[in-house]
Coordinates of C-alpha atoms in Angstrom, one line a residue:
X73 CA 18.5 336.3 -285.6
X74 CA 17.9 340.3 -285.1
X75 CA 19.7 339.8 -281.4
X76 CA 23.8 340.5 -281.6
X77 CA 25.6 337.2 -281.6
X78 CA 26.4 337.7 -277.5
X79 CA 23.3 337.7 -276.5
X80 CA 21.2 335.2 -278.5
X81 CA 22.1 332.3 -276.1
X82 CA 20.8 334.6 -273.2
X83 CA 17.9 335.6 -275.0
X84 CA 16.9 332.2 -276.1
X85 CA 17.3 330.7 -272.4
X86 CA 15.0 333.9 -271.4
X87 CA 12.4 333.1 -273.5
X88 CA 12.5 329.1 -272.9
X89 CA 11.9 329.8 -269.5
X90 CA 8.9 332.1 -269.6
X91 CA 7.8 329.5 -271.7
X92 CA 8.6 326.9 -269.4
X93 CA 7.1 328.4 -266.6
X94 CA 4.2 330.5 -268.2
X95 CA 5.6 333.7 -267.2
X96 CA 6.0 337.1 -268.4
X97 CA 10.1 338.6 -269.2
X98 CA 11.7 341.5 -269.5
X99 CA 15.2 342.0 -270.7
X100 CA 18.0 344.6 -272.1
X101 CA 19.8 343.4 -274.9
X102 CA 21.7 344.3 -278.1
X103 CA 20.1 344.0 -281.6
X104 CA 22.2 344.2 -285.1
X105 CA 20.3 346.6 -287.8
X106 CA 20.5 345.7 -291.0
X107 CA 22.7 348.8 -291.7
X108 CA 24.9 346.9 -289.2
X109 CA 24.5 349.6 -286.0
X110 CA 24.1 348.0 -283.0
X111 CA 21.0 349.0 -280.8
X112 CA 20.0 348.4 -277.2
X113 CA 16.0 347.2 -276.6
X114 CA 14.3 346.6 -273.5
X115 CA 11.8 343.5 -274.3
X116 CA 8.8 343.0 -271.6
X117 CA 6.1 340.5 -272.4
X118 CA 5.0 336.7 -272.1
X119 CA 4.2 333.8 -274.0
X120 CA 0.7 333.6 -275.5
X121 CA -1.0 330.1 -275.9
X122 CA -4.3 328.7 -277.5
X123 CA -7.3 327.7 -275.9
X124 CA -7.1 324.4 -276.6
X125 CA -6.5 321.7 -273.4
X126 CA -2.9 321.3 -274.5
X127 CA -2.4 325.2 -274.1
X128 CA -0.2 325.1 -277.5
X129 CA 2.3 328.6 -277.4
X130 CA 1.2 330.4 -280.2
X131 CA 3.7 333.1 -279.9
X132 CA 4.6 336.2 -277.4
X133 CA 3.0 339.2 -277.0
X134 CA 4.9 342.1 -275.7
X135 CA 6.9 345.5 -276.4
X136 CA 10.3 346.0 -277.9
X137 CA 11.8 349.6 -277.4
X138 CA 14.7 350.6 -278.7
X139 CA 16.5 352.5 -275.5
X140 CA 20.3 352.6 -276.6
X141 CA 20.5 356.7 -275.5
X142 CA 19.7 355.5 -271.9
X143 CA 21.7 352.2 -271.8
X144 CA 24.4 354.3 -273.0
X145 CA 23.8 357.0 -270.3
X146 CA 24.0 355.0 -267.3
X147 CA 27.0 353.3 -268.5
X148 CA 29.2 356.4 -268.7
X149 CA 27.9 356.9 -265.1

């Protein structure tokens, strides 16, 4: 619910499919603060599962890095 209302459907599909497929993503997309201000992050990570034979996801590990300066940057170039 943190990702701006244009990109959840993105987002969602993104992570589906490294679920799907047991790989890692990495993504730029907008996030609303609770202040309202809307931020840029760069996600990277993967989906984590347990050890059990049905390999259950357990969650995603990853980073999340808040790089609106730079987004912002390259677009006025």
């Amino acid at each position: 619910s943190i990702y701006h209302p244009d990109d959840r459907d993105e987002v969602f599909d993104i992570l589906n499919s490294a679920i799907k497929n047991k790989t890692p993503f990495n993504f730029i997309k907008k996030i609303v603060r609770k202040d309202g201000n809307i931020r840029y992050v760069e996600s990277y990570g993967m989906p984590e599962y347990d050890t059990t034979p049905d390999k259950k996801l357990i969650g995603f590990v990853g980073t999340f890095q808040d790089v609106t300066k730079k987004y912002e940057e390259q677009q006025e170039i």
